[in-house]
PDB file of C-alpha atoms in Angstrom:
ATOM      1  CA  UNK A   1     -39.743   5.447 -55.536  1.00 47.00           C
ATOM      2  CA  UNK A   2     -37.008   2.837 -55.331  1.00 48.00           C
ATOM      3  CA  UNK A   3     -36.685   1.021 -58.671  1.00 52.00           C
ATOM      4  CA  UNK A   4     -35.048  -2.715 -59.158  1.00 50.00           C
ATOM      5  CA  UNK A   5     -32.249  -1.414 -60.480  1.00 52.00           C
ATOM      6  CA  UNK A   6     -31.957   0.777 -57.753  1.00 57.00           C
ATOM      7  CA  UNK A   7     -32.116  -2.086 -55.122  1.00 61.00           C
ATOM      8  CA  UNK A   8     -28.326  -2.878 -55.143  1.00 62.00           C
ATOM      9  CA  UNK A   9     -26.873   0.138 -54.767  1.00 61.00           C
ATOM     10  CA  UNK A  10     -28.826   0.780 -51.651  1.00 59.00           C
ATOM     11  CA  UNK A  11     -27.266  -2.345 -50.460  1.00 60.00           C
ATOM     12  CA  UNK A  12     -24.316  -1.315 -51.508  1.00 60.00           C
ATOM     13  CA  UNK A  13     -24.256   1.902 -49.544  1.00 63.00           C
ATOM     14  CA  UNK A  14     -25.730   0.058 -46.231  1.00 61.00           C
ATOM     15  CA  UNK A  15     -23.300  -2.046 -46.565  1.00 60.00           C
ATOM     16  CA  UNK A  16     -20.436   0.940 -46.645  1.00 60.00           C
ATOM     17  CA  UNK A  17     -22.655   2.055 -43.748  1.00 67.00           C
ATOM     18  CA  UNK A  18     -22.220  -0.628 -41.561  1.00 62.00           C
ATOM     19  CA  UNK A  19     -18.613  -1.022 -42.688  1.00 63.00           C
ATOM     20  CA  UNK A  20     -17.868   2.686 -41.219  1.00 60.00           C
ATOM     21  CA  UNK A  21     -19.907   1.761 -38.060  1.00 62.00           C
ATOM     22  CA  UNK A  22     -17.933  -0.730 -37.269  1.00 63.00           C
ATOM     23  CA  UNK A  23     -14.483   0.610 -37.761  1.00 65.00           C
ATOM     24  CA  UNK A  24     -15.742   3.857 -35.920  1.00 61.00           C
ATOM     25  CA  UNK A  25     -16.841   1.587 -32.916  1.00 68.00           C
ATOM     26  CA  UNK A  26     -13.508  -0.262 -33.262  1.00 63.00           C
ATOM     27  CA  UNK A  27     -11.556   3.189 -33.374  1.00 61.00           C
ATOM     28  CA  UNK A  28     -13.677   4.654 -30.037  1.00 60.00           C
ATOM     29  CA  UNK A  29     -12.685   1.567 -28.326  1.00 59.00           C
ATOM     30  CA  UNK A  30      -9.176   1.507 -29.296  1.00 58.00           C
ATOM     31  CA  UNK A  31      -8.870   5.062 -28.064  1.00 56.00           C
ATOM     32  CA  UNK A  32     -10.254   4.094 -25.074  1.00 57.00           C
ATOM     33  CA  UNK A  33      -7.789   1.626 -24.541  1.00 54.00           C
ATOM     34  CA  UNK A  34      -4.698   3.527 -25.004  1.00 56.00           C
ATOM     35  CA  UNK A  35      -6.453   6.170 -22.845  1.00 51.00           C
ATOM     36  CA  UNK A  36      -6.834   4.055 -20.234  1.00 54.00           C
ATOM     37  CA  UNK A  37      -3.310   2.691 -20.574  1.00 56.00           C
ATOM     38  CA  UNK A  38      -1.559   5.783 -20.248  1.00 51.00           C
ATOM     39  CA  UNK A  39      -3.581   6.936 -17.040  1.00 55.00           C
ATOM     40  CA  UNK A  40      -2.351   3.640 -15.755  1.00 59.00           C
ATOM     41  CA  UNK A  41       1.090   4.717 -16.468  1.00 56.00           C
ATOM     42  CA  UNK A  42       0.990   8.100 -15.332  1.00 58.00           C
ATOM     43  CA  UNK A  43      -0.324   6.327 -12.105  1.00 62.00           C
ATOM     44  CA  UNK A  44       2.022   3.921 -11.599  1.00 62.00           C
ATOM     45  CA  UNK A  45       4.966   6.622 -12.447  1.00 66.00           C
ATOM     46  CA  UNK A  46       4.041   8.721  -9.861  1.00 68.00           C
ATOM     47  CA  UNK A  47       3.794   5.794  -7.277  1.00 66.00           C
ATOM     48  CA  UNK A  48       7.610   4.548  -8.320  1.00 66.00           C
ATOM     49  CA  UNK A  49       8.770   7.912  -8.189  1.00 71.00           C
ATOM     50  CA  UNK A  50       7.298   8.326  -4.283  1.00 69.00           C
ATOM     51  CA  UNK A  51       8.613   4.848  -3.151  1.00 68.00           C
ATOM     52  CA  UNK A  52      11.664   5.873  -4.639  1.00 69.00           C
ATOM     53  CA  UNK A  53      11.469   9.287  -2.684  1.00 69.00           C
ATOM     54  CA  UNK A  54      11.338   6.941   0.530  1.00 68.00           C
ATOM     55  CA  UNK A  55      14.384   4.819   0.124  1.00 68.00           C
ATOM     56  CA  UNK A  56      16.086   8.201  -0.260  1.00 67.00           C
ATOM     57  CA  UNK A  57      14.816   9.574   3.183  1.00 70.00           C
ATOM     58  CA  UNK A  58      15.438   6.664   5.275  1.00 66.00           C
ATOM     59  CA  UNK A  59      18.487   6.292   3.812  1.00 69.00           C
ATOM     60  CA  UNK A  60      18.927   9.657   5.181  1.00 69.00           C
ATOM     61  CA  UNK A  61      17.543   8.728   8.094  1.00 69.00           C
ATOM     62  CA  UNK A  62      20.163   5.862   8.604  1.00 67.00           C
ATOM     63  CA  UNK A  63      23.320   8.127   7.891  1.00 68.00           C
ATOM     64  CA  UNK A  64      21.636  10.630  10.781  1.00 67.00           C
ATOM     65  CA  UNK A  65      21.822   7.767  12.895  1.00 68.00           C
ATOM     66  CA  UNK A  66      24.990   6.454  12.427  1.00 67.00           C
ATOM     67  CA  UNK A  67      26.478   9.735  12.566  1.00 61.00           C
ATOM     68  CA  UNK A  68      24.461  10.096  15.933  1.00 64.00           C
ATOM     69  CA  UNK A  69      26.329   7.105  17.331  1.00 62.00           C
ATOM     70  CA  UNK A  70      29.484   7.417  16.714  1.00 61.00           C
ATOM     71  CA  UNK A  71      29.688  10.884  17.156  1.00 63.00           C
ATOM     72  CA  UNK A  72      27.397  11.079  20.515  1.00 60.00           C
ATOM     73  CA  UNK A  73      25.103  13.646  18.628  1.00 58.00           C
ATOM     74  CA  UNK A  74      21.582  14.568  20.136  1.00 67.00           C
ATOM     75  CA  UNK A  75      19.462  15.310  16.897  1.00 72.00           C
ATOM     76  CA  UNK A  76      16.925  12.588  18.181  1.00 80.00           C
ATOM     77  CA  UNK A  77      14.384  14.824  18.543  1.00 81.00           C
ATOM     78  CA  UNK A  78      14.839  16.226  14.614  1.00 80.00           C
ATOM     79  CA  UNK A  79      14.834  12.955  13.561  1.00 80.00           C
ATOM     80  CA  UNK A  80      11.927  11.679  15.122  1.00 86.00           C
ATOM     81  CA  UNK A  81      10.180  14.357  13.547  1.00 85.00           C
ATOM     82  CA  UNK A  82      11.721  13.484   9.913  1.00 83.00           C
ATOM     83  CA  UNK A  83      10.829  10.082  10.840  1.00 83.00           C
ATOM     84  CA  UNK A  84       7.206  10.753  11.424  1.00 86.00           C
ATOM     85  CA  UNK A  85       6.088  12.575   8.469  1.00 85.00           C
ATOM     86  CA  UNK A  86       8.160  10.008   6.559  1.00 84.00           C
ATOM     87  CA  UNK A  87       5.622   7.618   7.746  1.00 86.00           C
ATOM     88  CA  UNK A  88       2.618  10.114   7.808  1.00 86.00           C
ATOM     89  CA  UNK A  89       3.358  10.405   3.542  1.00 84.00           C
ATOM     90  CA  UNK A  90       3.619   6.251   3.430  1.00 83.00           C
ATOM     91  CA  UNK A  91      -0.012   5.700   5.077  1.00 83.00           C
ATOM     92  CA  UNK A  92      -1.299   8.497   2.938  1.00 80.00           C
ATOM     93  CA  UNK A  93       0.132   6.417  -0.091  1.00 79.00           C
ATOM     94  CA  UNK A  94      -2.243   3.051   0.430  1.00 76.00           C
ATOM     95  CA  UNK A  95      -5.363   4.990  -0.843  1.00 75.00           C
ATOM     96  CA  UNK A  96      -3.213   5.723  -3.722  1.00 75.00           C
ATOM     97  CA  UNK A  97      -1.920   2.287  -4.260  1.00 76.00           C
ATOM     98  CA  UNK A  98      -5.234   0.664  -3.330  1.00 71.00           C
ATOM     99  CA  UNK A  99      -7.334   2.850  -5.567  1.00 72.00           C
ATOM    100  CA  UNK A 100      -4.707   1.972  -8.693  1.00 66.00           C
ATOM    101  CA  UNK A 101      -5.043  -1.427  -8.217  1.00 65.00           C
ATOM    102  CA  UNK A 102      -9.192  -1.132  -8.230  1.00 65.00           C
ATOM    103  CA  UNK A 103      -8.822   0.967 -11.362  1.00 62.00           C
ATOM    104  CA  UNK A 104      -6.209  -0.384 -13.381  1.00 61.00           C
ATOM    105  CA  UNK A 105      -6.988  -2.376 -16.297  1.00 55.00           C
ATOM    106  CA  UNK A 106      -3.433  -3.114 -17.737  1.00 52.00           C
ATOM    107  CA  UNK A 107       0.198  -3.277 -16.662  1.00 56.00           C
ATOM    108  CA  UNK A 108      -0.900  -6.198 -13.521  1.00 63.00           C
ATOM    109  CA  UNK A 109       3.061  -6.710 -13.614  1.00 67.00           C
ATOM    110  CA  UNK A 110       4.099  -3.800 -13.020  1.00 70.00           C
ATOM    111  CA  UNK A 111       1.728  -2.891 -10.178  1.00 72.00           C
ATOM    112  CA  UNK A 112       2.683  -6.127  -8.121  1.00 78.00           C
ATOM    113  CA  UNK A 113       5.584  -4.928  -8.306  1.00 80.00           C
ATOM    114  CA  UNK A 114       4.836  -1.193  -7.077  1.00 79.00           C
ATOM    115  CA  UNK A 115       2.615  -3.297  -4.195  1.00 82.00           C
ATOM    116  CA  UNK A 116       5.845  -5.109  -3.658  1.00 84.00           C
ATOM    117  CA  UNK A 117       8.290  -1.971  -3.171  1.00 85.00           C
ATOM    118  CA  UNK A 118       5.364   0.036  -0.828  1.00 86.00           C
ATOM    119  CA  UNK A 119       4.961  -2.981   1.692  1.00 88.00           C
ATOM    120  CA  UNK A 120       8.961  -2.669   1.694  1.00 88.00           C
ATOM    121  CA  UNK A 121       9.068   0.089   2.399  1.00 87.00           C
ATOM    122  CA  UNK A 122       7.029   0.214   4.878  1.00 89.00           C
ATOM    123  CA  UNK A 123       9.038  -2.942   6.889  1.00 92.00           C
ATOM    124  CA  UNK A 124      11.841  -0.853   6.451  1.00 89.00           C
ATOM    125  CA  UNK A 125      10.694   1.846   8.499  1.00 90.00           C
ATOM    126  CA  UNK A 126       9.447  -0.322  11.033  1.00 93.00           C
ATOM    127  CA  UNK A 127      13.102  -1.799  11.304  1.00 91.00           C
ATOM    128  CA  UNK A 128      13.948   1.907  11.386  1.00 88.00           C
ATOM    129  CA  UNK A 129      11.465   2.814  14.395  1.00 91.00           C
ATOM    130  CA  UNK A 130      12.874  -0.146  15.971  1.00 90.00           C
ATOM    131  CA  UNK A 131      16.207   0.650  15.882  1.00 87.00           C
ATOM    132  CA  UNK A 132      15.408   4.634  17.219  1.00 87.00           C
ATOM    133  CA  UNK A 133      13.858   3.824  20.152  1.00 88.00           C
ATOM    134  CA  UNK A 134      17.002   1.794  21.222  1.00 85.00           C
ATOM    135  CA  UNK A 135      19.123   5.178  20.336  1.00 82.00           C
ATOM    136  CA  UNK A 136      16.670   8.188  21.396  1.00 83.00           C
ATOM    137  CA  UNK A 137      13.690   8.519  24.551  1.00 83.00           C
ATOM    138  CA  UNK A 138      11.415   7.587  21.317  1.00 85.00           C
ATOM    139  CA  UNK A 139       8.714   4.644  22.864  1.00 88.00           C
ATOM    140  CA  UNK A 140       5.494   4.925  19.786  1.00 92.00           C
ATOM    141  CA  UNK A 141       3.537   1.497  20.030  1.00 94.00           C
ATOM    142  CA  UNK A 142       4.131  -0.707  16.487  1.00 94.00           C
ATOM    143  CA  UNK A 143       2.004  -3.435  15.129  1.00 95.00           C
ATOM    144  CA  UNK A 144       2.660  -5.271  12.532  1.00 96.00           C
ATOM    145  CA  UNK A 145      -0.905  -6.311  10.730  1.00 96.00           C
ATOM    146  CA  UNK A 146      -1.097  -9.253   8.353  1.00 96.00           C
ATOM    147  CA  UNK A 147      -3.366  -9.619   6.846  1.00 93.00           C
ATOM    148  CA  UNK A 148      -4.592 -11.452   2.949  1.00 92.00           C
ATOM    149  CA  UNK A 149      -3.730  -8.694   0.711  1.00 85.00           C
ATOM    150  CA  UNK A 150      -3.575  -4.534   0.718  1.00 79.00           C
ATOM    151  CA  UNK A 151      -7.227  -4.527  -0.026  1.00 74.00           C
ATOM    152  CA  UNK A 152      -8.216  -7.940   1.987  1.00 63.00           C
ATOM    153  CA  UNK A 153     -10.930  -8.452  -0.615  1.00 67.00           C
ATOM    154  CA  UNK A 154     -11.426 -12.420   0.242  1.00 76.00           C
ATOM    155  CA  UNK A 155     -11.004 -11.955   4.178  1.00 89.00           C
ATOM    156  CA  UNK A 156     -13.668 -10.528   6.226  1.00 93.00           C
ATOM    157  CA  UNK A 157     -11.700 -10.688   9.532  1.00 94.00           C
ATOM    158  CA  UNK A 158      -8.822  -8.763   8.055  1.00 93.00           C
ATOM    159  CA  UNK A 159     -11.456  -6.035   6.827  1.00 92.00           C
ATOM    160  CA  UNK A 160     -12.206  -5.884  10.474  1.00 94.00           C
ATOM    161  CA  UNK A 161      -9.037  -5.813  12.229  1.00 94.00           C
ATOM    162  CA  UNK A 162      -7.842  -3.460   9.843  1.00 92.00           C
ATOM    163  CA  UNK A 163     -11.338  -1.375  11.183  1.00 93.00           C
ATOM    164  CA  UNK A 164     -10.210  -1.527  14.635  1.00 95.00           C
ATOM    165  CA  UNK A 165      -6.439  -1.012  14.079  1.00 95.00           C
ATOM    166  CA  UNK A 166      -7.514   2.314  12.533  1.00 92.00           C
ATOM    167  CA  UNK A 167      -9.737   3.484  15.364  1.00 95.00           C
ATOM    168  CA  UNK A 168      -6.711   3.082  17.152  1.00 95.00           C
ATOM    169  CA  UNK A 169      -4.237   4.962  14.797  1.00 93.00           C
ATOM    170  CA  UNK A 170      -6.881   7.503  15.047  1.00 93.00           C
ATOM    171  CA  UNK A 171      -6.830   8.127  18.889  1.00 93.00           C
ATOM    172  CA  UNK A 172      -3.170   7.890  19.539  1.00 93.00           C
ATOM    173  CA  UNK A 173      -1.925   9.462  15.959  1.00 92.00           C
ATOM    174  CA  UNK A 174       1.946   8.830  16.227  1.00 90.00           C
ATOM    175  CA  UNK A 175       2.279   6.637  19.273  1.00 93.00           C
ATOM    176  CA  UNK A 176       0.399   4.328  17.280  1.00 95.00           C
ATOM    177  CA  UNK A 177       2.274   3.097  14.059  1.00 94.00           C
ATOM    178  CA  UNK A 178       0.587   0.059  12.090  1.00 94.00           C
ATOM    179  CA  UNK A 179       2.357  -1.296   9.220  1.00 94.00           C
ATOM    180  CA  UNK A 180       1.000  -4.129   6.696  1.00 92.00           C
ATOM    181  CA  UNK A 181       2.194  -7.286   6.225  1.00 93.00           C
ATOM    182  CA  UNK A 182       0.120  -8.605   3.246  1.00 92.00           C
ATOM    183  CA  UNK A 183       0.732 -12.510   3.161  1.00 92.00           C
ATOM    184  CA  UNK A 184      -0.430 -13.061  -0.655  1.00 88.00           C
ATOM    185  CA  UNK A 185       2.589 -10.726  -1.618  1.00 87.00           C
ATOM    186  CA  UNK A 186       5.795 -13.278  -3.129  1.00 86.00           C
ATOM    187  CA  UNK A 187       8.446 -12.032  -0.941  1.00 88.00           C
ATOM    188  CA  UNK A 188      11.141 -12.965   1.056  1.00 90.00           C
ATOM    189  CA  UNK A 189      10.909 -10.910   3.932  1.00 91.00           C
ATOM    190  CA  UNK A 190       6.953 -11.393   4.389  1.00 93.00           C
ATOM    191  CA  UNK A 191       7.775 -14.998   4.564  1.00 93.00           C
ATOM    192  CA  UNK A 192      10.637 -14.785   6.751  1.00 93.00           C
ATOM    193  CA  UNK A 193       8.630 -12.338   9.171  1.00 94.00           C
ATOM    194  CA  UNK A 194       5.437 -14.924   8.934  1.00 95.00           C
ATOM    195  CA  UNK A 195       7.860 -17.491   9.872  1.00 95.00           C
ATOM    196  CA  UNK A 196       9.420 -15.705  13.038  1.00 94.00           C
ATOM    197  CA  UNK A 197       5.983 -14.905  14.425  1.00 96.00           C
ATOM    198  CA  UNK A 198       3.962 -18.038  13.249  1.00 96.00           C
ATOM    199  CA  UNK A 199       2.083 -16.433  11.498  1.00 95.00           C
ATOM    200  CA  UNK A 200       0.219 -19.341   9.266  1.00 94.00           C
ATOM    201  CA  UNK A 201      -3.103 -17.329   8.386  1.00 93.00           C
ATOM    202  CA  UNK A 202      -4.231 -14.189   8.539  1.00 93.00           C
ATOM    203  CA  UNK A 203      -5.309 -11.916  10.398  1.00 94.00           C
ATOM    204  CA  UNK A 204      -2.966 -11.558  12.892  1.00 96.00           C
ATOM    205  CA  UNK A 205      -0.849  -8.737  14.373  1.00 96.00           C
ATOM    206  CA  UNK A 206       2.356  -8.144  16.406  1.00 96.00           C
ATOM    207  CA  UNK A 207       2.918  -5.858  18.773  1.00 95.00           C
ATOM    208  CA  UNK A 208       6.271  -4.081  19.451  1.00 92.00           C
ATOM    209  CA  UNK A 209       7.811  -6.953  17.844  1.00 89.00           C
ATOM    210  CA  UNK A 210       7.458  -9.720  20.749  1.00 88.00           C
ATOM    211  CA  UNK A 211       3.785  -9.613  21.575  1.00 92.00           C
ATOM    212  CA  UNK A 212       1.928 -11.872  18.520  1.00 95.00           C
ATOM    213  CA  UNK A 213      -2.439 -11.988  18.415  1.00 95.00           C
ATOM    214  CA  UNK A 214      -3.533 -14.612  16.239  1.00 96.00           C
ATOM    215  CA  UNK A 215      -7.195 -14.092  14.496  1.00 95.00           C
ATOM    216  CA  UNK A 216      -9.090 -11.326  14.986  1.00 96.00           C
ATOM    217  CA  UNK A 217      -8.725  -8.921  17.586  1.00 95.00           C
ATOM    218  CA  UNK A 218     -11.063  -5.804  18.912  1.00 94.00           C
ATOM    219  CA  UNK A 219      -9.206  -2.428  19.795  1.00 93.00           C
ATOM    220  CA  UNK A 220     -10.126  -2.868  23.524  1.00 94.00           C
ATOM    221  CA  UNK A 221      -7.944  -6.130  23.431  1.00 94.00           C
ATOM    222  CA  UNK A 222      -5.494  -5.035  21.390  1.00 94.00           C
ATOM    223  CA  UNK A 223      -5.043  -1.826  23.710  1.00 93.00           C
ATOM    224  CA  UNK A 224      -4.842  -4.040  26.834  1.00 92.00           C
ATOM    225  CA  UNK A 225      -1.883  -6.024  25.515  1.00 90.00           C
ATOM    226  CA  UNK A 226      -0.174  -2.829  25.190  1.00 89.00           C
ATOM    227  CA  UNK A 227      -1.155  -1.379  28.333  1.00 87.00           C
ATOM    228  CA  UNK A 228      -0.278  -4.775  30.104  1.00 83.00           C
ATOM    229  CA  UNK A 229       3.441  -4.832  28.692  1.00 70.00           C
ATOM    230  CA  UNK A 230       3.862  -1.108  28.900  1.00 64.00           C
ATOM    231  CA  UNK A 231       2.599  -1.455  32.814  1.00 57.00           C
ATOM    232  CA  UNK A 232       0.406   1.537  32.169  1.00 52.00           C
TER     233      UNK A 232
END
């Protein structure tokens, strides 16, 4: 039986209750937070360290060239095998770079800015491919894709061609090398390639750097072009 002079000190203790509750729920989330915040760093350290892995290799890959030219050294056929896993590991990475940006709740500088070194990367070895099929009997078809963003969340035709460029990349494996363009990303060289190829709004794609397919484009098209330039 509760008595009247009992009363407040069950208030008293409800409100202690309530008091606890709170901080408790306050704590959980808290924990949850700094959870959270370190998986995005773990994430996003593992990402750096891989791009950082690439500029390594193809700066490898450049000193094996110039030592192949001025020395008159056959090793094209070691690095076009170097060259293709190099690029085999940078596809691989998108899932990982698309899936951190879908799951990351913090640290939005810091990802742009991993974004910004993979789509780098990835121009670099298509400057790279470029430059080995002047030196070596190395002839893999190139496209360069823009397209809104890495994830093309806002653009159903680059959702598409990025569909049909990967049916493609999936019949002809390493004669078939597609690299991203994203034209949301603030950088100089995705402007300055937009700008060389007209490129106003995506989607749109190049291929083997002269041959330029604005909006979207099915594989059978896209696979004509090359067949009509190639003369196959």
């Amino acid at each position: 039986m509760i008595t009247a002079s009992s009363e407040p000190e069950m208030r008293e203790i409800n409100k202690y209750r309530y008091l606890f509750a709170g901080l408790l729920t306050v704590l959980v989330f808290s924990l949850g937070l700094l959870f959270s915040n370190f998986m995005d760093y773990q994430r996003s350290d593992q990402l750096e360290q891989e791009l950082n892995q690439d500029v390594v290799d193809l700066q490898s890959q450049n000193l094996q060239l110039n030592y192949l030219r001025s020395n008159q050294v056959n090793s094209c056929s070691t690095m076009e095998t170097g060259l293709n896993n190099m690029i085999e590991d940078y596809n691989m990475r998108l899932e990982k770079v698309q899936e951190y940006e879908q799951n990351t709740l913090a640290n939005s500088g810091r990802f742009n800015q991993i974004k910004r070194q993979y789509i780098i990367s990835g121009l670099r070895y298509w400057m790279f491919v470029g430059e080995l099929k002047d030196e070596c009997d190395y002839s893999p078809d190139t496209v360069l894709f823009f397209t809104e963003s890495l994830q093309a969340s806002n653009c159903e035709d680059c959702k598409r061609q990025g569909q049909q460029l990967s049916l493609l990349k999936q019949r002809y494996g390493e004669d078939f090398l597609v690299f991203s363009v994203p034209m949301s990303i603030d950088d100089g060289m995705v402007d300055v390639l937009a700008d060389q190829y007209n490129v106003t709004e995506p989607p749109a794609v190049v291929i083997n750097s002269d041959n330029v397919l604005h909006g979207y484009r099915s594989r059978n098209i896209i696979e004509q072009e090359i067949m009509n330039r190639t003369g196959e």
